[in-house]
Amino acid sequence: MDLDAVNSMSYEQFLDIFGNIIEKCPIITAAVWSRRPFSSFGEVEDGVHEFIESLPISVEFLEENSHKICTKKQGKEGILRCHPDLAGRELTSGTLTMESQEEQRGAGLTSLTSQERERLTLLNTQYKEKFGFPFVICAKMADKDKIMRELSARLQNDPSVELLIGIDEVKKICHLRIQDILRKGSLLPT
Ligand SMILES: NC(=O)NC1=NC(=O)NC1=O
């Protein structure tokens, strides 16, 4: 399967293969199909980025007893909310997508001590309470220690900063998922 094969896919086939390059957001893949013929696989990724960048972002901050309460209507935060927590309930209940399962296992999140799991759960809860979306990091580029460090550090960020960092991580996850698909589908030299 090479670029010509991808360019001649129906949108159903394209969705079957690339539908989860952004976690649980097949609408992005379905939209990007319209951009074919792709002259490179990078163009698939460019299409994803353009879709994400086109999503509305309108952020107002209310100052409330010296906190910044972020009230916002943002398409971008919707993408983050489609991501499962790291070592969260989906992992324990075995309901992660195949890609997430592999990514989280690879980062060592299936072999946490009970203390590590408790700390990660606490930090994730604090993060979601503050930002209204989950902490997202490209797990394939991290291990459990880096994830804990990043989560603690990023918890201090401003919501507007954190939104953009999260989206950047989503793009890294997307890049690696596309690479995996191309490798598995022998679209790239292994
Ligand atoms: N909240 C998350 O960051 N989730 C994830 N990152 C990954 O790389 N895979 C996930 O499931």
Tab-separated table of C-alpha atoms and ligand atoms in Angstrom:
chain	number	residue	atom	x	y	z
A	1	MET	CA	0.000	0.000	0.000
A	2	ASP	CA	1.654	3.250	-1.066
A	3	LEU	CA	0.573	6.830	-1.578
A	4	ASP	CA	-1.396	5.889	-4.706
A	5	ALA	CA	-3.253	3.276	-2.669
A	6	VAL	CA	-4.131	5.848	-0.014
A	7	ASN	CA	-5.215	8.349	-2.660
A	8	SER	CA	-7.569	5.815	-4.226
A	9	MET	CA	-9.217	4.818	-0.927
A	10	SER	CA	-12.891	5.448	-0.425
A	11	TYR	CA	-13.573	7.613	2.607
A	12	GLU	CA	-14.748	4.470	4.418
A	13	GLN	CA	-11.415	2.726	3.798
A	14	PHE	CA	-9.493	5.878	4.732
A	15	LEU	CA	-11.466	6.087	7.984
A	16	ASP	CA	-10.903	2.390	8.699
A	17	ILE	CA	-7.161	2.895	8.537
A	18	PHE	CA	-6.591	6.467	9.729
A	19	GLY	CA	-9.752	7.044	11.795
A	20	ASN	CA	-8.021	7.159	15.175
A	21	ILE	CA	-4.908	9.176	14.414
A	22	ILE	CA	-6.424	11.767	16.717
A	23	GLU	CA	-7.853	9.883	19.657
A	24	LYS	CA	-11.617	9.373	19.255
A	25	CYS	CA	-11.880	12.218	16.734
A	26	PRO	CA	-12.645	10.424	13.437
A	27	ILE	CA	-14.341	13.597	12.167
A	28	ILE	CA	-10.865	15.038	11.610
A	29	THR	CA	-9.806	12.077	9.458
A	30	ALA	CA	-13.128	12.163	7.611
A	31	ALA	CA	-12.577	15.845	6.817
A	32	VAL	CA	-8.950	15.386	5.746
A	33	TRP	CA	-9.967	12.740	3.168
A	34	SER	CA	-11.295	15.616	1.008
A	35	ARG	CA	-7.772	16.891	0.530
A	36	ARG	CA	-6.687	13.926	-1.592
A	37	PRO	CA	-4.796	13.303	-3.729
A	38	PHE	CA	-2.000	13.702	-1.190
A	39	SER	CA	1.414	14.294	-2.699
A	40	SER	CA	3.020	12.983	0.497
A	41	PHE	CA	1.968	11.407	3.779
A	42	GLY	CA	3.076	14.650	5.411
A	43	GLU	CA	0.127	16.232	3.656
A	44	VAL	CA	-2.267	14.007	5.621
A	45	GLU	CA	-0.717	15.392	8.795
A	46	ASP	CA	-0.848	18.952	7.448
A	47	GLY	CA	-4.565	18.472	6.882
A	48	VAL	CA	-5.023	17.347	10.487
A	49	HIS	CA	-3.093	20.360	11.776
A	50	GLU	CA	-5.086	22.774	9.641
A	51	PHE	CA	-8.361	21.277	10.861
A	52	ILE	CA	-7.258	21.645	14.478
A	53	GLU	CA	-5.916	25.178	13.975
A	54	SER	CA	-9.211	26.180	12.345
A	55	LEU	CA	-11.197	25.242	15.463
A	56	PRO	CA	-12.546	28.224	17.385
A	57	ILE	CA	-10.802	29.435	20.457
A	58	SER	CA	-12.367	32.196	22.499
A	59	VAL	CA	-11.062	32.458	25.935
A	60	GLU	CA	-12.242	34.786	28.651
A	61	PHE	CA	-10.771	34.714	32.059
A	62	LEU	CA	-12.756	35.742	35.124
A	63	GLU	CA	-10.728	36.879	38.059
A	64	GLU	CA	-12.356	35.305	41.099
A	65	ASN	CA	-10.736	35.713	44.515
A	66	SER	CA	-7.357	36.057	42.784
A	67	HIS	CA	-7.785	32.809	40.781
A	68	LYS	CA	-8.079	32.838	37.041
A	69	ILE	CA	-11.269	30.969	36.246
A	70	CYS	CA	-11.080	30.065	32.614
A	71	THR	CA	-14.503	30.203	30.979
A	72	LYS	CA	-14.153	29.338	27.356
A	73	LYS	CA	-15.807	27.829	24.362
A	74	GLN	CA	-13.020	26.165	22.459
A	75	GLY	CA	-13.034	23.512	19.773
A	76	LYS	CA	-9.441	22.688	20.664
A	77	GLU	CA	-10.303	21.772	24.261
A	78	GLY	CA	-12.896	19.367	22.880
A	79	ILE	CA	-10.109	17.393	21.240
A	80	LEU	CA	-8.232	17.145	24.535
A	81	ARG	CA	-11.391	15.932	26.294
A	82	CYS	CA	-11.521	12.953	23.918
A	83	HIS	CA	-8.270	11.660	25.394
A	84	PRO	CA	-8.312	9.031	28.126
A	85	ASP	CA	-6.472	9.801	31.351
A	86	LEU	CA	-3.045	8.266	31.724
A	87	ALA	CA	-3.437	5.172	33.934
A	88	GLY	CA	-7.071	6.179	34.388
A	89	ARG	CA	-10.337	4.276	34.506
A	90	GLU	CA	-10.194	3.236	30.848
A	91	LEU	CA	-6.832	1.584	31.437
A	92	THR	CA	-8.099	-0.275	34.511
A	93	SER	CA	-11.354	-1.288	32.821
A	94	GLY	CA	-9.581	-2.345	29.618
A	95	THR	CA	-11.623	0.054	27.479
A	96	LEU	CA	-8.717	2.010	25.974
A	97	THR	CA	-8.440	2.153	22.206
A	98	MET	CA	-5.781	-0.159	20.790
A	99	GLU	CA	-3.449	2.766	20.147
A	100	SER	CA	-3.836	4.241	23.640
A	101	GLN	CA	-3.401	0.837	25.261
A	102	GLU	CA	-0.114	0.341	23.407
A	103	GLU	CA	1.101	3.882	24.146
A	104	GLN	CA	0.262	3.742	27.840
A	105	ARG	CA	1.737	0.292	28.278
A	106	GLY	CA	4.895	1.411	26.491
A	107	ALA	CA	5.301	4.274	28.970
A	108	GLY	CA	5.125	1.802	31.865
A	109	LEU	CA	1.683	2.867	33.025
A	110	THR	CA	0.428	-0.706	33.330
A	111	SER	CA	3.072	-1.477	35.955
A	112	LEU	CA	2.743	1.378	38.429
A	113	THR	CA	3.076	0.824	42.155
A	114	SER	CA	-0.074	1.677	44.127
A	115	GLN	CA	1.638	4.851	45.374
A	116	GLU	CA	2.506	5.901	41.804
A	117	ARG	CA	-1.040	5.217	40.657
A	118	GLU	CA	-2.495	7.201	43.562
A	119	ARG	CA	-0.194	10.154	42.855
A	120	LEU	CA	-0.971	10.115	39.134
A	121	THR	CA	-4.700	9.941	39.845
A	122	LEU	CA	-4.469	12.849	42.289
A	123	LEU	CA	-2.465	14.998	39.870
A	124	ASN	CA	-4.806	14.145	36.972
A	125	THR	CA	-7.795	15.109	39.118
A	126	GLN	CA	-6.218	18.418	40.136
A	127	TYR	CA	-5.305	19.107	36.523
A	128	LYS	CA	-8.840	18.457	35.255
A	129	GLU	CA	-10.346	20.554	38.045
A	130	LYS	CA	-8.131	23.461	37.099
A	131	PHE	CA	-8.283	23.263	33.306
A	132	GLY	CA	-11.510	21.458	32.472
A	133	PHE	CA	-9.706	19.075	30.128
A	134	PRO	CA	-7.292	16.187	30.769
A	135	PHE	CA	-3.515	16.282	30.917
A	136	VAL	CA	-2.298	15.056	27.528
A	137	ILE	CA	1.252	14.052	26.707
A	138	CYS	CA	2.734	11.934	23.942
A	139	ALA	CA	3.259	8.807	26.037
A	140	LYS	CA	5.490	7.208	23.400
A	141	MET	CA	8.013	9.977	24.008
A	142	ALA	CA	7.893	9.639	27.794
A	143	ASP	CA	8.133	7.174	30.628
A	144	LYS	CA	6.180	7.192	33.875
A	145	ASP	CA	8.736	9.396	35.681
A	146	LYS	CA	8.739	11.996	32.919
A	147	ILE	CA	4.930	11.924	32.853
A	148	MET	CA	4.766	12.603	36.607
A	149	ARG	CA	7.323	15.430	36.313
A	150	GLU	CA	5.576	17.029	33.343
A	151	LEU	CA	2.159	16.747	34.960
A	152	SER	CA	3.329	18.414	38.178
A	153	ALA	CA	5.101	21.179	36.254
A	154	ARG	CA	2.347	21.858	33.730
A	155	LEU	CA	-0.258	21.979	36.502
A	156	GLN	CA	1.184	25.427	37.318
A	157	ASN	CA	0.612	26.785	33.807
A	158	ASP	CA	-1.980	29.298	32.674
A	159	PRO	CA	-4.972	27.582	30.992
A	160	SER	CA	-4.353	29.298	27.653
A	161	VAL	CA	-0.736	28.118	27.677
A	162	GLU	CA	-1.724	24.611	28.741
A	163	LEU	CA	-4.332	24.297	26.000
A	164	LEU	CA	-1.698	24.917	23.348
A	165	ILE	CA	0.828	22.571	24.957
A	166	GLY	CA	-1.821	19.835	25.086
A	167	ILE	CA	-2.686	20.321	21.416
A	168	ASP	CA	1.014	20.141	20.575
A	169	GLU	CA	1.190	16.776	22.340
A	170	VAL	CA	-1.880	15.610	20.395
A	171	LYS	CA	-0.025	16.452	17.172
A	172	LYS	CA	2.993	14.389	18.306
A	173	ILE	CA	0.713	11.438	19.115
A	174	CYS	CA	-0.889	11.830	15.673
A	175	HIS	CA	2.501	11.864	13.935
A	176	LEU	CA	3.606	8.646	15.625
A	177	ARG	CA	0.268	6.938	14.960
A	178	ILE	CA	0.532	7.757	11.258
A	179	GLN	CA	4.109	6.441	11.219
A	180	ASP	CA	2.892	3.221	12.865
A	181	ILE	CA	0.098	2.798	10.321
A	182	LEU	CA	2.454	3.341	7.407
A	183	ARG	CA	4.997	0.928	8.868
A	184	LYS	CA	2.407	-1.753	9.645
A	185	GLY	CA	0.755	-1.265	6.295
A	186	SER	CA	4.254	-1.615	4.801
A	187	LEU	CA	3.831	1.878	3.422
A	188	LEU	CA	7.242	2.790	4.802
A	189	PRO	CA	10.412	0.796	4.722
A	190	THR	CA	10.484	-0.985	8.097
B	1	LIG	N1	-3.983	11.704	28.462
B	1	LIG	C1	-3.065	11.229	27.586
B	1	LIG	O1	-2.025	11.832	27.358
B	1	LIG	N2	-3.366	10.052	26.956
B	1	LIG	C2	-2.514	9.483	26.041
B	1	LIG	N3	-1.354	9.935	25.548
B	1	LIG	C3	-0.869	8.992	24.658
B	1	LIG	O2	0.176	9.059	24.041
B	1	LIG	N4	-1.733	7.950	24.585
B	1	LIG	C4	-2.788	8.204	25.434
B	1	LIG	O3	-3.776	7.504	25.691
